[in-house]
Coordinates of C-alpha atoms and ligand atoms in Angstrom, one line a residue:
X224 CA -31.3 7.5 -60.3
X225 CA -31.1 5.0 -58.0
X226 CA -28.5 5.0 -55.4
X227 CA -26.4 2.3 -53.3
X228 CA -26.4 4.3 -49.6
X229 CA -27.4 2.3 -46.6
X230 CA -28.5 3.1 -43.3
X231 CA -29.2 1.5 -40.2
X232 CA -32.6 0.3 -39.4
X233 CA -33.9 3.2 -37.5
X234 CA -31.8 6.2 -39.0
X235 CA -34.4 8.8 -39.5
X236 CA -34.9 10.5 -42.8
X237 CA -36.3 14.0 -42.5
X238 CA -37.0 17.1 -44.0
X239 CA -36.3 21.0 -42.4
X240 CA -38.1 24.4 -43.1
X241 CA -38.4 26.9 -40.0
X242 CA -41.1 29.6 -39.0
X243 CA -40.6 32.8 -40.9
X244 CA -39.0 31.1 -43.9
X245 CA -42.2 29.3 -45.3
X246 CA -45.4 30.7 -42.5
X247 CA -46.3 34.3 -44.1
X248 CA -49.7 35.3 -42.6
X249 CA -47.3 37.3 -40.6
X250 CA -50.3 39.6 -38.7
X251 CA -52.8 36.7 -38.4
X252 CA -54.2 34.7 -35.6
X253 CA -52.9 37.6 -33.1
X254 CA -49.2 37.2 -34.3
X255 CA -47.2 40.3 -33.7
X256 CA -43.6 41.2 -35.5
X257 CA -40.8 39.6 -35.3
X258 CA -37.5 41.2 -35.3
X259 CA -37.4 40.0 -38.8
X260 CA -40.6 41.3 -39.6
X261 CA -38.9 44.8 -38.6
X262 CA -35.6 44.0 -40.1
X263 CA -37.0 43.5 -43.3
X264 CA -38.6 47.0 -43.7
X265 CA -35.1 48.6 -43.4
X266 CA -34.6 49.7 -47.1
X267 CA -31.7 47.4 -48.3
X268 CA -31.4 44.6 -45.3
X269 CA -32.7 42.0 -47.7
X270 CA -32.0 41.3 -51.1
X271 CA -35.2 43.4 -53.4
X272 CA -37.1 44.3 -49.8
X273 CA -38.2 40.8 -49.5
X274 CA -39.8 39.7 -46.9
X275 CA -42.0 37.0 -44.9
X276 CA -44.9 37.9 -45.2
X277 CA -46.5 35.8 -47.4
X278 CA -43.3 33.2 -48.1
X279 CA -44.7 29.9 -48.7
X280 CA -48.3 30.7 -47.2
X281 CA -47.6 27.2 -45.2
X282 CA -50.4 29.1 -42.1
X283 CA -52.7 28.3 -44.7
X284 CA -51.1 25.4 -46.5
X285 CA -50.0 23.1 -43.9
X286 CA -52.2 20.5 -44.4
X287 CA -51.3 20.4 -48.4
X288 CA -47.5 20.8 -47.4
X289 CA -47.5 17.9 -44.3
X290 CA -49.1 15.7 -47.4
X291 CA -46.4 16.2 -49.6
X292 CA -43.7 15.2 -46.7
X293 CA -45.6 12.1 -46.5
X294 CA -45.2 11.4 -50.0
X295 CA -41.6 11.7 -50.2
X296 CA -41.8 8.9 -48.0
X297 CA -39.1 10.3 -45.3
X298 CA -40.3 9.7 -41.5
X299 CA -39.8 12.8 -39.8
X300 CA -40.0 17.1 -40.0
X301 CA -37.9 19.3 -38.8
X302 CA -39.8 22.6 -38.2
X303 CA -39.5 25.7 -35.4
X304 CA -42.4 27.4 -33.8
X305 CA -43.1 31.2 -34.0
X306 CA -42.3 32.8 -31.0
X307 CA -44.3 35.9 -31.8
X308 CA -47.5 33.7 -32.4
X309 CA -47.3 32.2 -28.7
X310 CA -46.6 35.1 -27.1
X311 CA -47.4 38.3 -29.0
X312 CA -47.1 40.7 -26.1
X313 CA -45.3 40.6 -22.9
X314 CA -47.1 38.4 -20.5
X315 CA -49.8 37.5 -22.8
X316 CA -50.1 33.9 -24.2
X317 CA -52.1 33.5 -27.4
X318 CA -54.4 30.2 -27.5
X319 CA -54.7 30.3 -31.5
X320 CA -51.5 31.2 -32.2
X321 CA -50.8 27.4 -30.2
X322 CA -53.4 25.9 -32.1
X323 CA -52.1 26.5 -35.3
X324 CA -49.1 24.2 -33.8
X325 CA -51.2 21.8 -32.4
X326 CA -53.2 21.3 -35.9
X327 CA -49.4 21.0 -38.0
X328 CA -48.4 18.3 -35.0
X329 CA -52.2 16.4 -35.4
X330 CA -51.5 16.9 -38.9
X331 CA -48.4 15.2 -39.1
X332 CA -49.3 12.5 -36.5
X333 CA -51.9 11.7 -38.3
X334 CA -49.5 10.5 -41.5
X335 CA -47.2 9.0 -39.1
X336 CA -44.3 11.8 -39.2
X337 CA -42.2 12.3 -36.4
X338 CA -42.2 16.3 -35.4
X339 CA -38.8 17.3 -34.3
X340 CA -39.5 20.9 -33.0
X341 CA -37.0 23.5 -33.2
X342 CA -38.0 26.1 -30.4
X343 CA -36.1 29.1 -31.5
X344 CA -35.2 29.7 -35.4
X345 CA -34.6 33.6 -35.1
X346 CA -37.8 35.4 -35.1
X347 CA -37.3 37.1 -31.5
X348 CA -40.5 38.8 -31.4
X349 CA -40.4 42.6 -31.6
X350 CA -41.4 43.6 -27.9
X351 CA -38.4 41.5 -26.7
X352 CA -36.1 43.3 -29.5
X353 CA -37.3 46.5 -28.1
X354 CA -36.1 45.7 -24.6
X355 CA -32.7 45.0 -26.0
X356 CA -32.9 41.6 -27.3
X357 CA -30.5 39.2 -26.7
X358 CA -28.2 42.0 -25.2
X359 CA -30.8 41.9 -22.3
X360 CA -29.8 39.1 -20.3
X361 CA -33.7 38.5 -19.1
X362 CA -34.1 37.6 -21.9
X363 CA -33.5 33.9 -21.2
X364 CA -36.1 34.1 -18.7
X365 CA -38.6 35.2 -21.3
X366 CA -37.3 32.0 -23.1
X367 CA -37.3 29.8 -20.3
X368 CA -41.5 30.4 -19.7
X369 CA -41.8 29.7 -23.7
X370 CA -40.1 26.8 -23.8
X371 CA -41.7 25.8 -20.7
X372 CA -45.1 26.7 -22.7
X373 CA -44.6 25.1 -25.6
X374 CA -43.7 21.4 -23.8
X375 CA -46.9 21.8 -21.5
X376 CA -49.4 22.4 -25.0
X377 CA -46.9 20.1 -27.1
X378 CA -44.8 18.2 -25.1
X379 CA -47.0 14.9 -24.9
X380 CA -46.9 14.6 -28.8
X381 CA -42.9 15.9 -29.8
X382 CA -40.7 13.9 -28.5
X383 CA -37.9 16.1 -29.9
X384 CA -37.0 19.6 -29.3
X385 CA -34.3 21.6 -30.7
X386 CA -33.9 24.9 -28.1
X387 CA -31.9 26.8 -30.9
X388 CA -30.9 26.9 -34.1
X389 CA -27.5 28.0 -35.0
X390 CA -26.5 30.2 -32.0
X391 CA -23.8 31.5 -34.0
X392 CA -26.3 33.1 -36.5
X393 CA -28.5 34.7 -34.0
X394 CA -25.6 36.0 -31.9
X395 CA -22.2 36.7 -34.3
X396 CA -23.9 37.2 -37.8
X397 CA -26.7 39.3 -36.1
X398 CA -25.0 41.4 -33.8
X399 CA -21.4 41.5 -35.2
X400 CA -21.4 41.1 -38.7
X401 CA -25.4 42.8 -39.4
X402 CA -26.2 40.6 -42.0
X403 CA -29.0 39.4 -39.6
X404 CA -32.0 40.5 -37.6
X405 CA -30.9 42.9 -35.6
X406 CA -28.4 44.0 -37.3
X407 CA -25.9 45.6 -35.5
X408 CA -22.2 45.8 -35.9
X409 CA -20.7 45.6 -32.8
X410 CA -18.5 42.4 -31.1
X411 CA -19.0 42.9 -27.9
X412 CA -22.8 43.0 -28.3
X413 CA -22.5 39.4 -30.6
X414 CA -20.5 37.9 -27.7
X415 CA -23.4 39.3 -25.0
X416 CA -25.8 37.9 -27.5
X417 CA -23.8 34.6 -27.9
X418 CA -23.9 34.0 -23.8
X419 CA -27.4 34.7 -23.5
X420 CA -28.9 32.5 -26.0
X421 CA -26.2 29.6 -24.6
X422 CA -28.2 30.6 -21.2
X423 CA -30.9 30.6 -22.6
X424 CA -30.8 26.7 -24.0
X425 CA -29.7 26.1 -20.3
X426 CA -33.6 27.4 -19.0
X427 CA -35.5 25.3 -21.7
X428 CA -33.5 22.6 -20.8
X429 CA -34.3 22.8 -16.9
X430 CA -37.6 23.5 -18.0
X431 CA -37.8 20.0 -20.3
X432 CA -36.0 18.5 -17.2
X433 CA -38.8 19.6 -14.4
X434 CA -41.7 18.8 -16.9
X435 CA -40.7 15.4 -16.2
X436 CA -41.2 14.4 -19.9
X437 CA -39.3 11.4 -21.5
X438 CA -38.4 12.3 -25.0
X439 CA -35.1 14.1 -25.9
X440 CA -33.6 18.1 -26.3
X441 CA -31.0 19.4 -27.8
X442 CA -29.5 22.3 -29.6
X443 CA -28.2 22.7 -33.1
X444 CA -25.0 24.4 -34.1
X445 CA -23.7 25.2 -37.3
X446 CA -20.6 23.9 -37.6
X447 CA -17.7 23.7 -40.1
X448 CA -14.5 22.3 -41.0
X449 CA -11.7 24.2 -41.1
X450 CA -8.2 24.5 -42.5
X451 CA -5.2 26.1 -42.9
X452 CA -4.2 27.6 -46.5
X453 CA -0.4 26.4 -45.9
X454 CA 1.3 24.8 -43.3
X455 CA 3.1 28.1 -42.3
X456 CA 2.8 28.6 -38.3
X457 CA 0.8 31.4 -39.3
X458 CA -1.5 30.0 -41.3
X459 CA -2.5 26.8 -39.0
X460 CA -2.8 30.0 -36.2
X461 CA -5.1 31.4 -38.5
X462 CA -7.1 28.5 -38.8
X463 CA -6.8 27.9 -35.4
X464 CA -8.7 31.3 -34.0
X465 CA -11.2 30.6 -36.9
X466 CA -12.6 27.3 -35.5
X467 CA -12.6 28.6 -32.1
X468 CA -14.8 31.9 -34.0
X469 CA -17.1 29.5 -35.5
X470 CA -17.2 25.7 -33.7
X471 CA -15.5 26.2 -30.2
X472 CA -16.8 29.0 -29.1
X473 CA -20.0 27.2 -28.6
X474 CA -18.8 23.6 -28.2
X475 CA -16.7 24.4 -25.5
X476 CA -19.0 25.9 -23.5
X477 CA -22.0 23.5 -23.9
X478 CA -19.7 20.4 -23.4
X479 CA -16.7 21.8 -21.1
X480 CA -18.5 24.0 -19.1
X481 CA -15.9 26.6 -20.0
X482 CA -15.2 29.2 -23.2
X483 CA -11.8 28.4 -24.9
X484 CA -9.0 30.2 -23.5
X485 CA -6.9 31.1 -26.1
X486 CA -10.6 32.9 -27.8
X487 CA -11.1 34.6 -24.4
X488 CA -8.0 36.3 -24.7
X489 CA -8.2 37.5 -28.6
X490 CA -11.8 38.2 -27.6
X491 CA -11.0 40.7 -24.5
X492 CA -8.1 42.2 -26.2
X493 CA -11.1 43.5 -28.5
X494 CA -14.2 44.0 -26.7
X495 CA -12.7 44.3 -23.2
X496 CA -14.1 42.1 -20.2
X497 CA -16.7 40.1 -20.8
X498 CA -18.1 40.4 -17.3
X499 CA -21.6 39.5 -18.6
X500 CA -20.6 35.9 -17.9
X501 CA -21.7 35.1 -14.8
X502 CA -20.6 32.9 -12.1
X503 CA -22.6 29.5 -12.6
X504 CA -23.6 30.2 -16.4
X505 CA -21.5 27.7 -17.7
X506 CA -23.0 25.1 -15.0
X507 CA -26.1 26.1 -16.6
X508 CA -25.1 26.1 -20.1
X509 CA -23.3 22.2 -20.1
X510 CA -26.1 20.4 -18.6
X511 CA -26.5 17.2 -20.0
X512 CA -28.6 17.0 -23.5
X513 CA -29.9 14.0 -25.4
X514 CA -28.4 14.8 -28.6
X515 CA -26.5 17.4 -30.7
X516 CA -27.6 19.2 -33.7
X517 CA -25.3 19.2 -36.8
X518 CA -26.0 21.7 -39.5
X519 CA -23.4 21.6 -42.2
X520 CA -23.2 23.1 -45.7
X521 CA -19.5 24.1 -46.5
X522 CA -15.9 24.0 -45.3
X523 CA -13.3 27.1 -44.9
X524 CA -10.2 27.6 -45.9
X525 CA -8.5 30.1 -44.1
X526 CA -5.0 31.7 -44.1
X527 CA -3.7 34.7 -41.9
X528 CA -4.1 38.1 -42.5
X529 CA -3.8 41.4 -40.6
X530 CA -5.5 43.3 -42.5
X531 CA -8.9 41.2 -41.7
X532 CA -11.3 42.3 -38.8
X533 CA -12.2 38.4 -37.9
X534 CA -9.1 38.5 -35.4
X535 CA -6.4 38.2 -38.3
X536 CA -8.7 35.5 -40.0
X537 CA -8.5 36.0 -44.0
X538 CA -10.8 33.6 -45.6
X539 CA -9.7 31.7 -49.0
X540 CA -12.2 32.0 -51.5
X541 CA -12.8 28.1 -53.0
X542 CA -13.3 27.9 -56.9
X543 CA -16.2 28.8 -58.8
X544 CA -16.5 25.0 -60.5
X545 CA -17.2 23.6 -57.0
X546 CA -19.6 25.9 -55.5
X547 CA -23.1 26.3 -55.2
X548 CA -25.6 29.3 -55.5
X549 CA -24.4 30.7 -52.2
X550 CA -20.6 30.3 -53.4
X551 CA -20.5 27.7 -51.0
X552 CA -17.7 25.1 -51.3
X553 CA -19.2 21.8 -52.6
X554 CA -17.3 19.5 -50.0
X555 CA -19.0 16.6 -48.3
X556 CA -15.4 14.7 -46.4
X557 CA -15.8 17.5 -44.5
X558 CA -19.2 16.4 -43.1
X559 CA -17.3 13.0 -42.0
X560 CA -14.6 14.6 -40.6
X561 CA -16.7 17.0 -38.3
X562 CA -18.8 14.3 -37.1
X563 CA -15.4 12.5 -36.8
X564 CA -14.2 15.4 -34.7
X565 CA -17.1 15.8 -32.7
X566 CA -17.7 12.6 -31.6
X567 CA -14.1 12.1 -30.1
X568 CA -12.9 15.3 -28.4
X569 CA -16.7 16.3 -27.8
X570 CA -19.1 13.9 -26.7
X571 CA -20.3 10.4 -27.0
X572 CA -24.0 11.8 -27.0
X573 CA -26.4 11.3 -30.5
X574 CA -25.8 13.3 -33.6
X575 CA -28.0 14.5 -36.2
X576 CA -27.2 16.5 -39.1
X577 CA -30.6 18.6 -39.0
X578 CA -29.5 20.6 -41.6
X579 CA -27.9 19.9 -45.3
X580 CA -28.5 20.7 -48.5
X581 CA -27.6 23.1 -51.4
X582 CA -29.1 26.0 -52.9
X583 CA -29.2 26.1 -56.7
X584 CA -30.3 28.6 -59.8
X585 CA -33.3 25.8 -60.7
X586 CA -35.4 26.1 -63.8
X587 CA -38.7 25.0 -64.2
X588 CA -38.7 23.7 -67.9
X589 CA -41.7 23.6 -70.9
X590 CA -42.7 20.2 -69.1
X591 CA -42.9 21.0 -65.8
X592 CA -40.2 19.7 -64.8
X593 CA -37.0 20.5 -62.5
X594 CA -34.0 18.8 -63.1
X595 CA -31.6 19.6 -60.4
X596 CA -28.5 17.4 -60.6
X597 CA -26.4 19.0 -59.0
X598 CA -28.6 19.2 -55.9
X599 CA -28.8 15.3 -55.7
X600 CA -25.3 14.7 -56.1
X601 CA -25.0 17.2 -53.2
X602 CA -27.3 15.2 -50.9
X603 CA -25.8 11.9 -52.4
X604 CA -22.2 12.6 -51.4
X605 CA -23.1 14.4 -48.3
X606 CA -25.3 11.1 -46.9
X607 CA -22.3 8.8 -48.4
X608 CA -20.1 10.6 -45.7
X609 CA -22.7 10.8 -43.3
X610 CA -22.9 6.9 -43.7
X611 CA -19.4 6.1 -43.7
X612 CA -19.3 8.1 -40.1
X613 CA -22.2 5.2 -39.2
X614 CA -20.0 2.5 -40.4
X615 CA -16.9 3.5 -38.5
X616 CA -18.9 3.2 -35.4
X617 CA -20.1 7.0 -35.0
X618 CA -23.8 7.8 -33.2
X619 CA -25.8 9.5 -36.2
X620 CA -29.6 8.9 -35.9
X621 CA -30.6 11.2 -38.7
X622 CA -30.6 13.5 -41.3
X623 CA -32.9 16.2 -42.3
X624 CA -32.3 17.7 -45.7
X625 CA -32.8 21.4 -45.9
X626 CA -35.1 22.3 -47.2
X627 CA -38.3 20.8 -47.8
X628 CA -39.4 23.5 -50.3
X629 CA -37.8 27.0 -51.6
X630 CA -38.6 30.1 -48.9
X631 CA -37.6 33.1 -47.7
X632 CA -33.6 32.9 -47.8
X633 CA -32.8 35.4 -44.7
X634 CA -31.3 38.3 -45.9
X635 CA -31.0 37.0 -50.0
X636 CA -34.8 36.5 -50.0
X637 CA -36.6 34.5 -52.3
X638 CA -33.1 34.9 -54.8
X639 CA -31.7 31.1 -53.7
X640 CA -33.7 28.1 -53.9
X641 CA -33.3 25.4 -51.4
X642 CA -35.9 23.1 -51.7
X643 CA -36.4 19.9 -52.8
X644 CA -39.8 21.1 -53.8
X645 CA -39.8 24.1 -56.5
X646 CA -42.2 26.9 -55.1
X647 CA -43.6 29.0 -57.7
X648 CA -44.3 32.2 -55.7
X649 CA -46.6 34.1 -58.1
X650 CA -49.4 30.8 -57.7
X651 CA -48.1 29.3 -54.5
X652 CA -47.4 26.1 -56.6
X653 CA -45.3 23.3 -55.5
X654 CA -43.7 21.5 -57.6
X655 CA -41.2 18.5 -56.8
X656 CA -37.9 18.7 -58.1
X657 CA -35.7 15.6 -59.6
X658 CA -34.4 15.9 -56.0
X659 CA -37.7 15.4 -54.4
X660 CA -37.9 12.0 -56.2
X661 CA -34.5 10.8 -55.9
X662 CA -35.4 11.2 -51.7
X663 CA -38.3 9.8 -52.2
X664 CA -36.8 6.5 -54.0
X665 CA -33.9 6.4 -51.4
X666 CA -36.2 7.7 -47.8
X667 CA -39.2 4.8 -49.2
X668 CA -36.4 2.0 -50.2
X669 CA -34.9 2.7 -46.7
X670 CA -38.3 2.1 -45.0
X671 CA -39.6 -0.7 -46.9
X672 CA -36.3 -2.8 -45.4
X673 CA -37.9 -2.4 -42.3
X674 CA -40.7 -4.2 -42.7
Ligands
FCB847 C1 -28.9 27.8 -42.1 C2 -30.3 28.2 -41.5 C3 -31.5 27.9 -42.4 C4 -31.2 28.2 -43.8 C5 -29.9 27.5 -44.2 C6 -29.6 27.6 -45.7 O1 -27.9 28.6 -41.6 O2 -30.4 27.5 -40.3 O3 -32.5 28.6 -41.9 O4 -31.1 29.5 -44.1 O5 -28.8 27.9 -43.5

């Protein structure tokens, strides 16, 4: 079980979850909805009507849960704050909603685990969603005065923040696709929602700026690799507009200052001008952070077609033998070749992947046991890439495996099982998989080289 990857003395082993995935306890200690909380409770928005509000009970478990990090041995935890919780109603800051925070950061301090703090992972609250959401361009504000919240109650013991997670999510997938909180259908919408929350990174990142604290920011983007079906023009078009959908769009503007042209274009032929970019936005959007975010799970393989409604983009479907529960594509070069990509037309700042891992159809046999091969081999060839970036010379300080335990799967619900830790949701058990002690063995063998 035992594996041969090594990493450089202070690469960080981590673990991810994020708020409404694993809290529950969704109306205590003056929390109000989130627009997930609302979402949910549309009849057929999540897969059986499942929703968050009991998920992993971690409000009430966090103590148990920060104990079993430590015993996997890895050095850090990637988790995002409820939004709702700090501020439930306009203008109105809620002491024990912080204090929960505060306890999870003592918590984890007090086991020696690094917090890396993801500000926003999705739960808008409700009252914000009721004055248009990330269509309403105040929005940032309200963000802004959050971040700068959580840095003055938090900001002495995280030294990391993440201001988003997966803009792309919260903006295209919400907004244009509906598969997410809101969802709506409608492109020009996911683009105004795309510019906002890039905006809205810009105000927590003045706002870490003026606190005059000396730890690092960034954002996290879910990015892909993609390529052509066929080396027909056409195709390698195809594949063309379908990075600039899913990696330039953002990219572009957080390190160029600018949205790719050729997108602009395909974009305004569609959803007419997008006059909700404002002179200086981009000034504001692309200043300087201390790291990027890299969540990857899958490549695409794309080809054109004009019948599609992704701007000609038809996506190939991969093979059943190489996917996971999601149907995602099994295919880790891509992880090197993104960092690859990244780090030479994009920027020569750090790189994390905050997010990785697989979701599989685990069973919890007679003895107790959870033997999830698959998943290892998963995290095993994805870390051998992420190491052979390190060797070539590439910047990558860390990984965090997603997820720490099974939760609340967005819109599948509790139907696909991330987690390295089995959650038996009936008794709240946890349980840790084969993959769990594999991480342990590698995250503990990494740490004990250091001393
Ligand atoms: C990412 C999300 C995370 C989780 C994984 C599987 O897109 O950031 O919350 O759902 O996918």
């Amino acid at each position: 079980m035992s594996s041969s990857l090594r990493f450089p003395k202070n690469f960080i082993f981590g673990v991810a979850t994020s708020a409404y995935q694993i809290e529950g306890a969704t109306s205590e200690g003056g929390r109000t909805d989130s627009i997930w909380d609302t979402f949910c409770r549309v009849p057929g928005k999540t897969h059986s009507g499942h929703t968050g509000d009991i998920a992993c009970d971690h409000y009430h478990r966090y103590a148990e849960d920060v104990q079993t990090i430590a015993d996997l041995g890895v050095s850090s935890y990637r988790f995002s704050i409820a939004w709702p919780r700090i501020f439930p109603e306009k203008g109105k800051f809620n002491a024990e909603g912080m204090d929960f925070y505060k306890r999870l950061v003592d918590e984890l301090e007090k086991r020696q685990l690094k917090p890396a703090v993801t500000m926003y992972h999705w739960d808008l609250p409700e009252w914000l969603g009721q004055m248009g959401g990330w269509l309403n361009r105040d929005v940032s504000k309200y963000f802004g005065e959050y971040a700068e919240t959580l840095l003055h109650h938090l900001g002495v013991q995280v030294d990391t923040w993440i201001t988003h997670n997966e803009p792309w999510c919260a903006s295209f997938l919400s907004y244009g696709i509906g598969e997410h909180a809101p969802g709506h259908t409608d492109w020009r919408e996911a683009l105004t929602a795309a510019h906002h929350l890039l905006l809205s990174h810009g105000e927590a990142l003045q706002a870490y700026r003026a606190s005059g604290l000396g730890g690092n920011i960034g954002i996290t983007l879910n990015l892909g690799a993609v390529y052509p079906a066929s080396s027909s023009p056409e195709d390698v078009a195809a594949a063309r507009t379908a990075d600039g959908f899913t990696n330039r769009w953002f990219l572009d503007p957080l390190f160029r200052a600018q949205y790719p042209e050729d997108m602009l274009e395909k974009f305004e032929a569609r959803v007419g001008r997008v006059d909700f970019i404002r002179d200086g936005d981009l000034q504001h959007i692309s200043a300087p952070m201390d790291f990027l975010g890299v969540n990857y799970y899958t490549r695409s393989v794309v080809k054109a077609d004009v019948t599609s409604e992704f701007l000609g983009v038809g996506y190939v479907p991969s093979s059943p033998d190489s996917q996971t529960d999601m149907g995602w594509e099994v295919h880790p070069e891509s992880l090197y070749r993104l960092l690859k990509r990244v780090a030479s037309e994009y920027t020569d700042i750090p790189l994390y992947v905050t997010e990785n891992g697989a979701a599989y159809a685990d069973v919890l046999e007679d003895d107790g046991q959870i033997h999830d091969t698959a998943r290892i081999a998963y995290v095993e060839g994805h870390l051998a890439a992420a190491e052979r970036f390190i060797e070539d010379g590439g910047d990558l300080r860390g990984y965090y495996l997603w997820s720490l335990m099974d939760n609340f799967e967005w819109a599948y619900g509790y139907s696909k099982r991330f987690g390295i830790v089995y959650v038996d949701y009936d008794t709240q058990k946890r349980v840790l998989k084969d993959s769990a002690k594999w991480y342990r063995e590698l995250a503990t063998k990494h740490r004990t080289q250091l001393v």
